[in-house]
Short mmCIF file of C-alpha atoms in Angstrom, two decimals:
data_model
loop_
_atom_site.label_atom_id
_atom_site.label_comp_id
_atom_site.label_asym_id
_atom_site.label_seq_id
_atom_site.Cartn_x
_atom_site.Cartn_y
_atom_site.Cartn_z
CA MET A 140 -49.62 -176.86 -86.52
CA GLU A 141 -46.89 -175.43 -88.73
CA THR A 142 -44.50 -177.63 -90.67
CA LEU A 143 -41.19 -175.96 -91.51
CA THR A 144 -39.62 -177.07 -94.78
CA PRO A 145 -35.94 -176.60 -95.57
CA THR A 146 -35.22 -173.67 -97.88
CA SER A 147 -32.09 -172.50 -99.61
CA THR A 148 -30.92 -169.04 -98.59
CA CYS A 149 -28.28 -166.74 -100.07
CA SER A 150 -27.96 -163.17 -98.84
CA HIS A 151 -25.36 -160.44 -99.15
CA THR A 152 -24.57 -157.53 -96.82
CA ARG A 153 -22.08 -154.70 -97.24
CA VAL A 154 -20.78 -153.30 -93.95
CA GLY A 155 -19.00 -149.95 -93.64
CA LEU A 156 -16.71 -148.98 -90.77
CA THR A 157 -14.13 -146.37 -89.88
CA THR A 158 -10.72 -147.29 -88.55
CA SER A 159 -8.72 -145.01 -86.26
CA LYS A 160 -5.09 -146.19 -86.32
CA PRO A 161 -2.40 -147.12 -88.91
CA THR A 162 -2.63 -150.78 -87.81
CA GLU A 163 -5.81 -151.91 -86.10
CA PHE A 164 -7.75 -155.11 -85.46
CA ILE A 165 -11.50 -154.49 -85.71
CA ASP A 166 -13.50 -157.32 -84.16
CA LEU A 167 -16.38 -158.20 -86.54
CA THR A 168 -17.56 -161.30 -84.65
CA ALA A 169 -20.71 -159.90 -83.02
CA ARG A 170 -21.85 -158.34 -86.31
CA ILE A 171 -21.33 -161.60 -88.20
CA GLU A 172 -23.13 -163.63 -85.53
CA ALA A 173 -26.08 -161.24 -85.70
CA LEU A 174 -26.23 -161.56 -89.50
CA VAL A 175 -26.09 -165.36 -89.23
CA ALA A 176 -28.95 -165.34 -86.70
CA ASP A 177 -31.03 -163.02 -88.91
CA SER A 178 -30.40 -165.13 -92.01
CA GLY A 179 -32.27 -168.14 -90.66
CA VAL A 180 -29.56 -170.40 -92.06
CA ASP A 181 -29.28 -173.66 -90.14
CA VAL A 182 -26.42 -175.33 -92.02
CA GLY A 183 -24.19 -173.35 -94.36
CA PHE A 184 -21.38 -170.84 -94.35
CA VAL A 185 -20.51 -167.17 -94.24
CA ASN A 186 -17.80 -165.65 -96.42
CA ILE A 187 -16.33 -162.40 -95.06
CA GLN A 188 -14.37 -160.51 -97.72
CA THR A 189 -12.54 -157.22 -97.48
CA LEU A 190 -12.96 -154.82 -100.41
CA HIS A 191 -9.54 -153.21 -100.01
CA THR A 192 -5.92 -154.07 -100.86
CA THR A 193 -4.35 -152.74 -97.64
CA THR A 194 -6.56 -154.67 -95.20
CA ALA A 195 -7.08 -158.33 -94.36
CA ILE A 196 -9.60 -160.66 -92.70
CA VAL A 197 -8.06 -162.91 -90.05
CA VAL A 198 -9.35 -165.31 -87.42
CA ASN A 199 -7.33 -165.39 -84.21
CA GLU A 200 -7.54 -164.58 -80.49
CA GLY A 201 -8.52 -161.03 -79.49
CA GLU A 202 -6.26 -160.68 -76.46
CA PRO A 203 -4.94 -157.06 -76.58
CA LEU A 204 -1.27 -157.85 -75.91
CA LEU A 205 -1.37 -160.53 -78.61
CA LEU A 206 -2.70 -157.96 -81.09
CA GLY A 207 0.42 -155.94 -80.20
CA ASP A 208 2.55 -159.01 -81.01
CA PHE A 209 0.78 -159.27 -84.38
CA THR A 210 1.52 -155.61 -85.13
CA ALA A 211 5.21 -156.20 -84.29
CA LEU A 212 5.28 -159.29 -86.52
CA LEU A 213 3.81 -157.37 -89.46
CA GLU A 214 6.31 -154.53 -88.93
CA GLN A 215 9.10 -157.10 -88.99
CA ALA A 216 7.81 -158.81 -92.14
CA ALA A 217 7.37 -155.57 -94.12
CA PRO A 218 8.84 -152.57 -92.25
CA ARG A 219 7.12 -149.25 -92.75
CA ASP A 220 10.44 -147.44 -93.30
CA ARG A 221 11.76 -149.76 -96.00
CA ARG A 222 11.73 -148.42 -99.58
CA TYR A 223 8.98 -149.90 -101.73
CA ARG A 224 8.93 -149.38 -105.49
CA HIS A 225 5.16 -148.88 -105.29
CA ASP A 226 5.82 -145.62 -103.40
CA ASP A 227 8.16 -144.21 -106.08
CA LEU A 228 5.67 -141.89 -107.77
CA ILE A 229 8.29 -140.75 -110.30
CA ALA A 230 8.82 -144.29 -111.62
CA ARG A 231 5.17 -145.31 -111.35
CA THR A 232 2.89 -144.94 -114.36
CA VAL A 233 -0.48 -146.38 -113.30
CA ASN A 234 -3.09 -146.36 -110.50
CA ILE A 235 -2.00 -142.95 -109.18
CA THR A 236 -4.72 -140.97 -107.40
CA ALA A 237 -4.84 -137.43 -106.03
CA GLU A 238 -4.73 -138.73 -102.45
CA GLU A 239 -1.98 -141.32 -103.08
CA ARG A 240 -0.58 -142.73 -99.82
CA VAL A 241 2.88 -144.07 -99.01
CA ASN A 242 1.65 -147.60 -98.39
CA GLY A 243 3.88 -150.19 -100.05
CA HIS A 244 4.42 -151.73 -96.62
CA ALA A 245 0.65 -152.09 -96.14
CA HIS A 246 0.17 -153.89 -99.47
CA CYS A 247 3.07 -156.23 -98.62
CA ARG A 248 1.59 -157.01 -95.21
CA ALA A 249 -1.79 -157.65 -96.88
CA LEU A 250 -0.10 -160.11 -99.26
CA LEU A 251 0.86 -162.26 -96.25
CA LEU A 252 -2.67 -162.26 -94.77
CA PRO A 253 -5.97 -163.55 -96.19
CA SER A 254 -8.36 -161.16 -97.92
CA SER A 255 -11.35 -163.28 -96.88
CA ALA A 256 -12.44 -165.89 -94.33
CA CYS A 257 -14.98 -168.61 -95.02
CA LEU A 258 -16.56 -169.89 -91.80
CA ASN A 259 -19.08 -172.66 -91.33
CA ILE A 260 -22.58 -172.52 -89.82
CA SER A 261 -24.07 -175.53 -88.02
CA ALA A 262 -27.27 -175.75 -85.94
CA GLY A 263 -27.88 -172.08 -86.76
CA THR A 264 -24.61 -171.08 -85.08
CA LEU A 265 -21.40 -169.60 -86.48
CA MET A 266 -18.73 -172.25 -85.92
CA LEU A 267 -15.99 -170.60 -83.87
CA GLY A 268 -13.67 -172.13 -81.29
CA THR A 269 -13.45 -170.77 -77.74
CA TRP A 270 -10.83 -168.12 -78.57
CA GLN A 271 -11.59 -167.47 -82.23
CA ARG A 272 -12.61 -163.95 -83.21
CA VAL A 273 -12.94 -162.55 -86.74
CA PHE A 274 -11.02 -159.34 -87.45
CA LEU A 275 -10.81 -156.82 -90.20
CA VAL A 276 -7.13 -155.89 -90.08
CA GLU A 277 -6.45 -152.26 -90.98
CA LEU A 278 -2.93 -151.96 -92.40
CA ASP A 279 -3.02 -148.37 -93.73
CA GLY A 280 -5.42 -146.44 -91.51
CA PRO A 281 -7.18 -144.47 -90.46
CA ARG A 282 -9.66 -144.99 -93.30
CA VAL A 283 -13.29 -145.67 -94.13
CA ARG A 284 -13.50 -149.36 -95.04
CA HIS A 285 -16.09 -151.79 -96.40
CA VAL A 286 -16.53 -155.50 -95.88
CA SER A 287 -18.70 -157.81 -98.00
CA ILE A 288 -20.49 -160.61 -96.15
CA LEU A 289 -22.26 -163.48 -97.90
CA ILE A 290 -24.35 -166.03 -96.00
CA ALA A 291 -25.59 -169.14 -97.78
CA GLY A 292 -27.05 -172.46 -96.77
CA GLU A 293 -30.19 -174.30 -95.82
CA GLY A 294 -32.57 -172.75 -93.37
CA ARG A 295 -35.94 -173.27 -91.72
CA ARG A 296 -38.23 -170.39 -92.37
CA MET B 85 -36.05 -197.05 -114.64
CA GLU B 86 -35.01 -194.50 -112.08
CA THR B 87 -34.58 -190.83 -112.93
CA LEU B 88 -32.24 -188.95 -110.64
CA THR B 89 -33.09 -185.30 -110.10
CA PRO B 90 -30.55 -182.74 -108.90
CA THR B 91 -30.85 -181.85 -105.24
CA SER B 92 -29.20 -179.24 -103.09
CA THR B 93 -27.11 -180.62 -100.22
CA CYS B 94 -25.52 -178.92 -97.23
CA SER B 95 -23.98 -180.99 -94.45
CA HIS B 96 -21.67 -180.30 -91.54
CA THR B 97 -19.21 -182.60 -89.76
CA ARG B 98 -17.03 -181.94 -86.73
CA VAL B 99 -13.85 -184.03 -86.64
CA GLY B 100 -11.73 -184.50 -83.51
CA LEU B 101 -8.08 -185.52 -83.53
CA THR B 102 -5.08 -185.64 -81.22
CA THR B 103 -1.73 -184.19 -82.19
CA SER B 104 1.56 -185.51 -80.81
CA LYS B 105 4.21 -182.83 -81.43
CA PRO B 106 4.71 -179.06 -80.92
CA THR B 107 4.59 -178.53 -84.70
CA GLU B 108 2.87 -181.17 -86.80
CA PHE B 109 1.20 -181.52 -90.19
CA ILE B 110 -1.82 -183.84 -89.96
CA ASP B 111 -2.96 -185.00 -93.41
CA LEU B 112 -6.77 -184.69 -93.57
CA THR B 113 -7.10 -185.50 -97.29
CA ALA B 114 -8.43 -189.07 -97.05
CA ARG B 115 -11.02 -188.05 -94.43
CA ILE B 116 -12.23 -185.13 -96.57
CA GLU B 117 -12.41 -187.28 -99.69
CA ALA B 118 -14.50 -189.86 -97.81
CA LEU B 119 -16.89 -187.15 -96.57
CA VAL B 120 -17.22 -185.76 -100.11
CA ALA B 121 -18.01 -189.24 -101.46
CA ASP B 122 -20.59 -189.83 -98.70
CA SER B 123 -22.25 -186.45 -99.28
CA GLY B 124 -23.43 -187.36 -102.77
CA VAL B 125 -22.43 -183.86 -103.94
CA ASP B 126 -21.59 -183.78 -107.64
CA VAL B 127 -20.68 -180.11 -108.07
CA GLY B 128 -19.97 -177.93 -105.06
CA PHE B 129 -17.34 -177.22 -102.46
CA VAL B 130 -15.99 -178.22 -99.08
CA ASN B 131 -14.87 -175.68 -96.48
CA ILE B 132 -12.40 -177.03 -93.92
CA GLN B 133 -12.09 -174.76 -90.89
CA THR B 134 -9.98 -175.11 -87.80
CA LEU B 135 -11.65 -174.25 -84.47
CA HIS B 136 -8.44 -173.12 -82.78
CA THR B 137 -6.19 -170.05 -82.79
CA THR B 138 -2.85 -171.89 -82.71
CA THR B 139 -3.48 -174.16 -85.70
CA ALA B 140 -3.98 -173.63 -89.43
CA ILE B 141 -5.38 -175.37 -92.50
CA VAL B 142 -2.96 -175.44 -95.44
CA VAL B 143 -2.82 -177.13 -98.83
CA ASN B 144 0.64 -178.14 -99.97
CA GLU B 145 2.79 -181.20 -100.76
CA GLY B 146 3.14 -183.86 -98.06
CA GLU B 147 6.78 -184.79 -98.70
CA PRO B 148 8.32 -185.36 -95.21
CA LEU B 149 11.52 -183.32 -95.76
CA LEU B 150 9.44 -180.44 -97.11
CA LEU B 151 7.33 -180.48 -93.94
CA GLY B 152 10.65 -180.04 -92.10
CA ASP B 153 11.39 -177.01 -94.30
CA PHE B 154 7.97 -175.60 -93.38
CA THR B 155 8.70 -176.06 -89.68
CA ALA B 156 12.03 -174.22 -90.11
CA LEU B 157 10.29 -171.40 -92.01
CA LEU B 158 7.71 -170.95 -89.25
CA GLU B 159 10.45 -170.96 -86.60
CA GLN B 160 12.24 -168.24 -88.57
CA ALA B 161 9.08 -166.13 -89.00
CA ALA B 162 8.08 -166.27 -85.32
CA PRO B 163 10.82 -167.88 -83.18
CA ARG B 164 9.69 -169.86 -80.17
CA ASP B 165 12.29 -168.20 -77.91
CA ARG B 166 11.40 -164.61 -78.75
CA ARG B 167 9.49 -162.64 -76.10
CA TYR B 168 5.81 -162.19 -76.89
CA ARG B 169 3.64 -159.79 -74.91
CA HIS B 170 0.85 -162.36 -74.98
CA ASP B 171 2.99 -164.56 -72.72
CA ASP B 172 3.50 -161.83 -70.10
CA LEU B 173 0.90 -163.04 -67.58
CA ILE B 174 1.68 -160.15 -65.23
CA ALA B 175 0.78 -157.51 -67.83
CA ARG B 176 -2.15 -159.49 -69.30
CA THR B 177 -5.65 -158.86 -68.01
CA VAL B 178 -7.94 -161.07 -70.15
CA ASN B 179 -8.37 -164.59 -71.57
CA ILE B 180 -6.19 -166.20 -68.86
CA THR B 181 -6.99 -169.84 -68.13
CA ALA B 182 -5.74 -172.26 -65.48
CA GLU B 183 -3.76 -174.19 -68.10
CA GLU B 184 -2.37 -171.11 -69.88
CA ARG B 185 0.43 -172.02 -72.31
CA VAL B 186 3.46 -170.00 -73.43
CA ASN B 187 2.30 -169.80 -77.04
CA GLY B 188 2.70 -166.29 -78.44
CA HIS B 189 4.89 -167.78 -81.18
CA ALA B 190 2.12 -170.22 -82.14
CA HIS B 191 -0.51 -167.46 -82.47
CA CYS B 192 1.94 -165.41 -84.59
CA ARG B 193 2.62 -168.39 -86.86
CA ALA B 194 -1.14 -168.97 -87.16
CA LEU B 195 -1.57 -165.34 -88.23
CA LEU B 196 0.61 -166.04 -91.29
CA LEU B 197 -1.33 -169.17 -92.30
CA PRO B 198 -4.99 -169.65 -93.28
CA SER B 199 -7.54 -170.79 -90.71
CA SER B 200 -9.63 -172.45 -93.41
CA ALA B 201 -9.42 -173.87 -96.92
CA CYS B 202 -12.28 -173.83 -99.41
CA LEU B 203 -11.86 -176.53 -102.06
CA ASN B 204 -14.01 -177.28 -105.07
CA ILE B 205 -15.90 -180.47 -105.96
CA SER B 206 -16.50 -181.44 -109.59
CA ALA B 207 -17.87 -184.72 -111.00
CA GLY B 208 -18.26 -185.93 -107.41
CA THR B 209 -14.51 -185.57 -106.79
CA LEU B 210 -12.54 -183.25 -104.53
CA MET B 211 -10.50 -181.02 -106.84
CA LEU B 212 -6.87 -181.48 -105.84
CA GLY B 213 -3.76 -181.33 -108.01
CA THR B 214 -1.29 -184.22 -108.17
CA TRP B 215 0.74 -183.13 -105.14
CA GLN B 216 -1.91 -181.25 -103.15
CA ARG B 217 -2.73 -182.54 -99.69
CA VAL B 218 -4.86 -180.81 -97.03
CA PHE B 219 -3.23 -180.43 -93.61
CA LEU B 220 -4.28 -179.35 -90.17
CA VAL B 221 -1.13 -177.62 -88.95
CA GLU B 222 -0.55 -178.00 -85.22
CA LEU B 223 1.47 -175.03 -83.94
CA ASP B 224 1.19 -175.55 -80.17
CA GLY B 225 0.89 -179.29 -79.60
CA PRO B 226 0.42 -181.86 -78.47
CA ARG B 227 -3.30 -181.13 -78.06
CA VAL B 228 -6.79 -182.43 -78.77
CA ARG B 229 -8.07 -180.47 -81.76
CA HIS B 230 -11.30 -180.09 -83.73
CA VAL B 231 -11.95 -179.28 -87.35
CA SER B 232 -15.27 -178.17 -88.84
CA ILE B 233 -16.06 -179.44 -92.34
CA LEU B 234 -18.94 -178.14 -94.45
CA ILE B 235 -19.89 -179.73 -97.77
CA ALA B 236 -22.42 -177.98 -100.02
CA GLY B 237 -23.52 -178.26 -103.61
CA GLU B 238 -25.75 -180.08 -106.03
CA GLY B 239 -25.97 -183.83 -105.90
CA ARG B 240 -27.79 -186.76 -107.42
CA ARG B 241 -29.54 -188.80 -104.79
CA MET C 253 -45.11 -161.41 -119.58
CA GLU C 254 -42.35 -163.58 -118.19
CA THR C 255 -41.90 -164.20 -114.49
CA LEU C 256 -38.39 -165.14 -113.44
CA THR C 257 -38.15 -167.47 -110.48
CA PRO C 258 -35.01 -167.82 -108.38
CA THR C 259 -32.97 -170.91 -109.13
CA SER C 260 -29.98 -172.45 -107.45
CA THR C 261 -26.86 -172.68 -109.62
CA CYS C 262 -23.58 -174.51 -109.11
CA SER C 263 -21.05 -174.73 -111.93
CA HIS C 264 -17.40 -175.67 -112.20
CA THR C 265 -14.77 -174.57 -114.72
CA ARG C 266 -11.15 -175.66 -115.07
CA VAL C 267 -8.90 -173.02 -116.64
CA GLY C 268 -5.45 -173.78 -118.09
CA LEU C 269 -2.73 -171.20 -118.59
CA THR C 270 0.99 -171.00 -119.28
CA THR C 271 3.32 -168.89 -117.16
CA SER C 272 6.53 -167.39 -118.52
CA LYS C 273 8.71 -166.41 -115.54
CA PRO C 274 9.99 -167.96 -112.27
CA THR C 275 7.77 -165.57 -110.27
CA GLU C 276 4.76 -164.07 -112.02
CA PHE C 277 1.39 -162.56 -111.17
CA ILE C 278 -1.25 -163.62 -113.72
CA ASP C 279 -4.35 -161.42 -113.51
CA LEU C 280 -7.43 -163.70 -113.62
CA THR C 281 -10.00 -160.96 -112.89
CA ALA C 282 -11.48 -160.52 -116.38
CA ARG C 283 -11.85 -164.30 -116.81
CA ILE C 284 -13.60 -164.65 -113.45
CA GLU C 285 -15.91 -161.72 -114.15
CA ALA C 286 -16.86 -163.27 -117.50
CA LEU C 287 -17.62 -166.62 -115.82
CA VAL C 288 -19.73 -164.87 -113.17
CA ALA C 289 -21.70 -163.03 -115.88
CA ASP C 290 -22.23 -166.28 -117.84
CA SER C 291 -23.36 -168.16 -114.73
CA GLY C 292 -26.48 -166.06 -114.27
CA VAL C 293 -25.82 -166.03 -110.51
CA ASP C 294 -27.30 -162.96 -108.84
CA VAL C 295 -26.26 -163.56 -105.22
CA GLY C 296 -23.56 -166.11 -104.38
CA PHE C 297 -19.84 -166.64 -104.48
CA VAL C 298 -16.96 -167.83 -106.61
CA ASN C 299 -14.15 -169.98 -105.22
CA ILE C 300 -10.90 -169.77 -107.19
CA GLN C 301 -8.52 -172.61 -106.31
CA THR C 302 -5.09 -173.40 -107.64
CA LEU C 303 -4.34 -177.06 -108.40
CA HIS C 304 -0.60 -176.78 -107.68
CA THR C 305 1.65 -176.65 -104.62
CA THR C 306 4.06 -173.99 -105.93
CA THR C 307 1.46 -171.38 -106.86
CA ALA C 308 -1.03 -169.26 -104.92
CA ILE C 309 -4.23 -167.26 -105.42
CA VAL C 310 -4.03 -163.73 -104.01
CA VAL C 311 -6.18 -160.60 -104.16
CA ASN C 312 -4.25 -157.34 -104.21
CA GLU C 313 -3.48 -154.32 -106.41
CA GLY C 314 -2.03 -154.97 -109.89
CA GLU C 315 0.33 -152.00 -110.03
CA PRO C 316 3.51 -153.30 -111.77
CA LEU C 317 6.04 -151.81 -109.32
CA LEU C 318 4.06 -153.23 -106.41
CA LEU C 319 4.24 -156.69 -107.98
CA GLY C 320 8.03 -156.18 -107.93
CA ASP C 321 7.80 -155.38 -104.21
CA PHE C 322 5.83 -158.61 -103.69
CA THR C 323 8.52 -160.60 -105.53
CA ALA C 324 11.20 -159.03 -103.30
CA LEU C 325 9.15 -159.84 -100.18
CA LEU C 326 8.77 -163.49 -101.19
CA GLU C 327 12.52 -163.71 -101.95
CA GLN C 328 13.21 -162.33 -98.49
CA ALA C 329 10.78 -164.73 -96.76
CA ALA C 330 12.13 -167.86 -98.49
CA PRO C 331 15.31 -167.10 -100.49
CA ARG C 332 15.85 -169.11 -103.64
CA ASP C 333 19.51 -169.81 -102.76
CA ARG C 334 18.87 -171.14 -99.26
CA ARG C 335 19.23 -174.92 -98.77
CA TYR C 336 15.90 -176.72 -98.47
CA ARG C 337 15.72 -180.34 -97.34
CA HIS C 338 13.04 -180.95 -99.98
CA ASP C 339 15.73 -180.40 -102.64
CA ASP C 340 18.09 -183.01 -101.17
CA LEU C 341 17.30 -185.84 -103.58
CA ILE C 342 19.76 -188.16 -101.83
CA ALA C 343 17.93 -187.91 -98.48
CA ARG C 344 14.44 -187.85 -100.02
CA THR C 345 12.51 -191.08 -100.39
CA VAL C 346 9.10 -190.09 -101.79
CA ASN C 347 7.36 -187.97 -104.47
CA ILE C 348 10.42 -187.92 -106.76
CA THR C 349 9.62 -187.51 -110.45
CA ALA C 350 11.81 -187.65 -113.58
CA GLU C 351 11.55 -183.89 -114.03
CA GLU C 352 12.10 -183.02 -110.35
CA ARG C 353 12.76 -179.28 -109.87
CA VAL C 354 14.82 -177.49 -107.22
CA ASN C 355 11.82 -175.73 -105.72
CA GLY C 356 11.86 -175.88 -101.92
CA HIS C 357 11.76 -172.07 -101.90
CA ALA C 358 8.62 -172.10 -104.06
CA HIS C 359 6.78 -174.49 -101.72
CA CYS C 360 7.79 -172.36 -98.73
CA ARG C 361 6.54 -169.19 -100.42
CA ALA C 362 3.29 -170.98 -101.28
CA LEU C 363 2.87 -171.92 -97.60
CA LEU C 364 2.71 -168.19 -96.75
CA LEU C 365 0.08 -167.42 -99.41
CA PRO C 366 -3.48 -168.72 -99.86
CA SER C 367 -4.17 -171.60 -102.26
CA SER C 368 -7.68 -170.30 -102.92
CA ALA C 369 -9.78 -167.14 -102.76
CA CYS C 370 -13.51 -167.12 -102.04
CA LEU C 371 -15.15 -163.93 -103.38
CA ASN C 372 -18.74 -162.81 -103.10
CA ILE C 373 -21.28 -162.06 -105.84
CA SER C 374 -24.03 -159.49 -105.33
CA ALA C 375 -26.45 -158.03 -107.90
CA GLY C 376 -24.86 -160.30 -110.49
CA THR C 377 -21.47 -158.64 -109.97
CA LEU C 378 -18.21 -159.97 -108.56
CA MET C 379 -17.58 -158.02 -105.36
CA LEU C 380 -14.18 -156.38 -105.74
CA GLY C 381 -12.96 -153.07 -104.37
CA THR C 382 -11.53 -150.35 -106.64
CA TRP C 383 -7.98 -151.72 -106.64
CA GLN C 384 -8.63 -155.41 -106.05
CA ARG C 385 -7.47 -157.83 -108.72
CA VAL C 386 -7.32 -161.64 -108.47
CA PHE C 387 -3.96 -163.23 -109.32
CA LEU C 388 -2.62 -166.68 -109.85
CA VAL C 389 0.88 -166.35 -108.41
CA GLU C 390 3.46 -168.47 -110.19
CA LEU C 391 6.28 -169.33 -107.77
CA ASP C 392 8.19 -171.96 -109.80
CA GLY C 393 7.68 -171.06 -113.46
CA PRO C 394 7.58 -171.14 -116.30
CA ARG C 395 4.98 -173.94 -116.25
CA VAL C 396 1.59 -175.00 -117.55
CA ARG C 397 -0.89 -174.41 -114.71
CA HIS C 398 -4.55 -175.11 -113.97
CA VAL C 399 -7.05 -173.25 -111.83
CA SER C 400 -10.40 -174.62 -110.60
CA ILE C 401 -13.26 -172.12 -110.44
CA LEU C 402 -16.59 -172.86 -108.74
CA ILE C 403 -19.54 -170.47 -108.95
CA ALA C 404 -22.60 -171.06 -106.76
CA GLY C 405 -25.61 -169.10 -105.69
CA GLU C 406 -29.08 -168.02 -106.62
CA GLY C 407 -29.78 -166.74 -110.09
CA ARG C 408 -32.58 -165.58 -112.33
CA ARG C 409 -32.78 -167.60 -115.47
#
């Protein structure tokens, strides 16, 4: 007869994905739930962090028309056609790359959204309400993007 | 003479509460501080996560007139009377329930606020500045709501 | 020959700093990276939390013109010259101090930004994308401010 003893676990995963639109909500929930199951963590948390400055991590409902409302809200908060100083490549002196994009609006939208989400794990399950889904929000796509996922807690292995 | 050795702790609590207004700031600070004290954690953190998509967890000052300013700001950012595609039940095809609410504005407000707050614990005390209070923000009340609270760290037991 | 065994680490640091402008982005990245290196944590996370209600912790690009765009966005979201009930010291009954500031706009701006950032650590390194920098955002300066930093995870010591 095997006796399981509690053990402390801490594991990191880097996930790559490709977005296809200027603004897009990529549902990461199934991936995160699979990583939580694989981790063997019983009680703990998962921290999902974007590695980019024109993306965000949000938790909300994944109803398609609602995602359209979110896109309209972000366009209202920081319109794409407004002039942003960040896009004035004559005035700018730093952080200029060969493939520089006109993306001041995307940085401003990212400022208003979280760059990470910390979610709890209980009884081996990612704590999410009925309608909660975890999204990488693309704000300046299409692009190749990376997300960093840390799972930590106590498990039974 | 007893010698206390450091131990790793990780505990989860689910808290239920009932809100009474469409927009409401429920102060969770005393509850969280009591859970931190009970946990025996000396150095660590607490992650407070809402389990709903029309609520938020924010940390700010609890002055009543300021909470009125916050309500006005949220109304300005995503007015209740604007048309949201999410509320068009003829066009919508998914996530429709018997008690469906007209709450596109509440989801949009939730998008602009965090769904969780991760706060530090040091010397057995929740780290909060003089004016900081932790609130569950109800954006589509009144409702029964649930909050997930994870406390982890090193304790002396 | 030495064999390193994994150990669980949890350490807290309180950092003080002085801001010099009403709105200011203070880059904390180098400080956080130094604390992560000192901690000996190999896989884990760092939670950076402000201890004030008129500041925020954000992760975005540190390009100076972009920081000007962010300041303009915050001024648009919650203008300094608008009337806030919080600043009506005749109507207010609580939380009034001798050095009370006219700062309803700063609280409202703080509501729209995170009060903490949880970032992952992998291979002993703070996970940050090419352009990501961590900022304390001063919204009601100049002031003396404090930030709470918790680092936890598994290390090799």
